[in-house]
């Protein structure tokens, strides 16, 4: 990592921690990623000699995919981490494999340089070793003809988009759809031993977790790009092949005659006849630093607007009188999406929680925080959709009917997605407020 990258990353973490300028954090983080991508090498560099041990094989760049035969009838063992433990001055990680009379394909994956030593028991047949690292690594104790440098995303955890991406690449090369053993740690220890396969776990597979039956199914409305409503349930679209777009940043009146869209300074209202008018926040109101979503309160005929950046605010707009009513601080809760539920007469928001990523907020009609519940860690398979720890969690849209909540995640959903973006639904979870459970009830093909 260059000094520029380090400074950008440090600055982004500092700003996020201070909690007063989340938009700047986002810009810094994306700039860091862009800078990092510019420095990723298409080929492996030939590393300088680590020491005088001539048995260490330096890894040239692989110009083509590994031979398919190395994965035939082979168990796949995936060892991955960011770096070696700091107390390992040699930088060596020893991988011991004891799988008698089995064919074994080993994947060694890291970001920093690691001096791998692979040791197989006498009756273990190691068919191949794939080695991937951003900074060049070395390997010893293995026939060099079985070693294949490759380019896979680094990950230190199973529940991570980078692992899924790596598995997709393995599937493309070898047709495999799962790994049999995963050993992941941010700082890898000096010894890793494998003698048994991991228990059966959907997280080890390309398919991932199966859907479950919702405890209480219900119907809700999403919209097509021409604002025609489409009925969905927790199991998917009620109308086959119906295409919907992101609902973040838009609200529709209950009778469908007006569309309300979030702008940089307030909201824009579009009438049924196509006429439009913008309503900026009054000068006496807190500045709209980063508007994230709006929702229609059908009981009071109000539009609620939420923002993050600084301490974040909750604004209310009177639809009938066409005027802004009030604004209040949300006290540094990073809200990304919002809905209103008439049955419980409350707003429900999705917020970014930097420990587990994903939190539900329950807010009164006047903007008071009633309760907050961490749900990201209950949403089976949710962490497979992004690189947790290195990027924000996907934005999750919400539909609610009393204590039954639909958590809707779209493909490639992130900050900046607008109503005009075609972004199909990827997954839906049912959150039962009474049971405090989140079940994966729908996922796209």
Coordinates of C-alpha atoms in Angstrom, one line a residue, residues 261-269 277-288 305 315-318 322-326:
X261 CA -38.5 12.8 -5.3
X262 CA -35.5 13.7 -3.2
X263 CA -33.4 16.5 -4.5
X264 CA -30.1 18.0 -3.3
X265 CA -32.0 20.8 -1.5
X266 CA -35.4 19.3 -0.6
X267 CA -38.0 17.5 -2.7
X268 CA -39.6 17.7 -6.1
X269 CA -43.4 17.1 -6.6
X277 CA -42.4 22.0 -8.5
X278 CA -39.5 21.9 -6.2
X279 CA -39.6 22.8 -2.5
X280 CA -36.3 23.6 -1.0
X281 CA -35.6 23.5 2.7
X282 CA -36.1 26.9 4.4
X283 CA -32.9 28.8 5.2
X284 CA -33.5 28.5 8.9
X285 CA -33.5 24.7 8.7
X286 CA -30.3 22.6 9.1
X287 CA -28.6 22.3 5.7
X288 CA -29.4 19.1 3.8
X305 CA -36.9 13.2 4.6
X315 CA -37.4 16.7 8.2
X316 CA -41.1 16.9 7.7
X317 CA -43.1 18.4 4.8
X318 CA -46.9 19.1 4.8
X322 CA -47.1 22.7 0.7
X323 CA -44.7 23.8 3.4
X324 CA -41.9 22.4 5.5
X325 CA -42.9 21.9 9.1
X326 CA -39.9 21.1 11.2

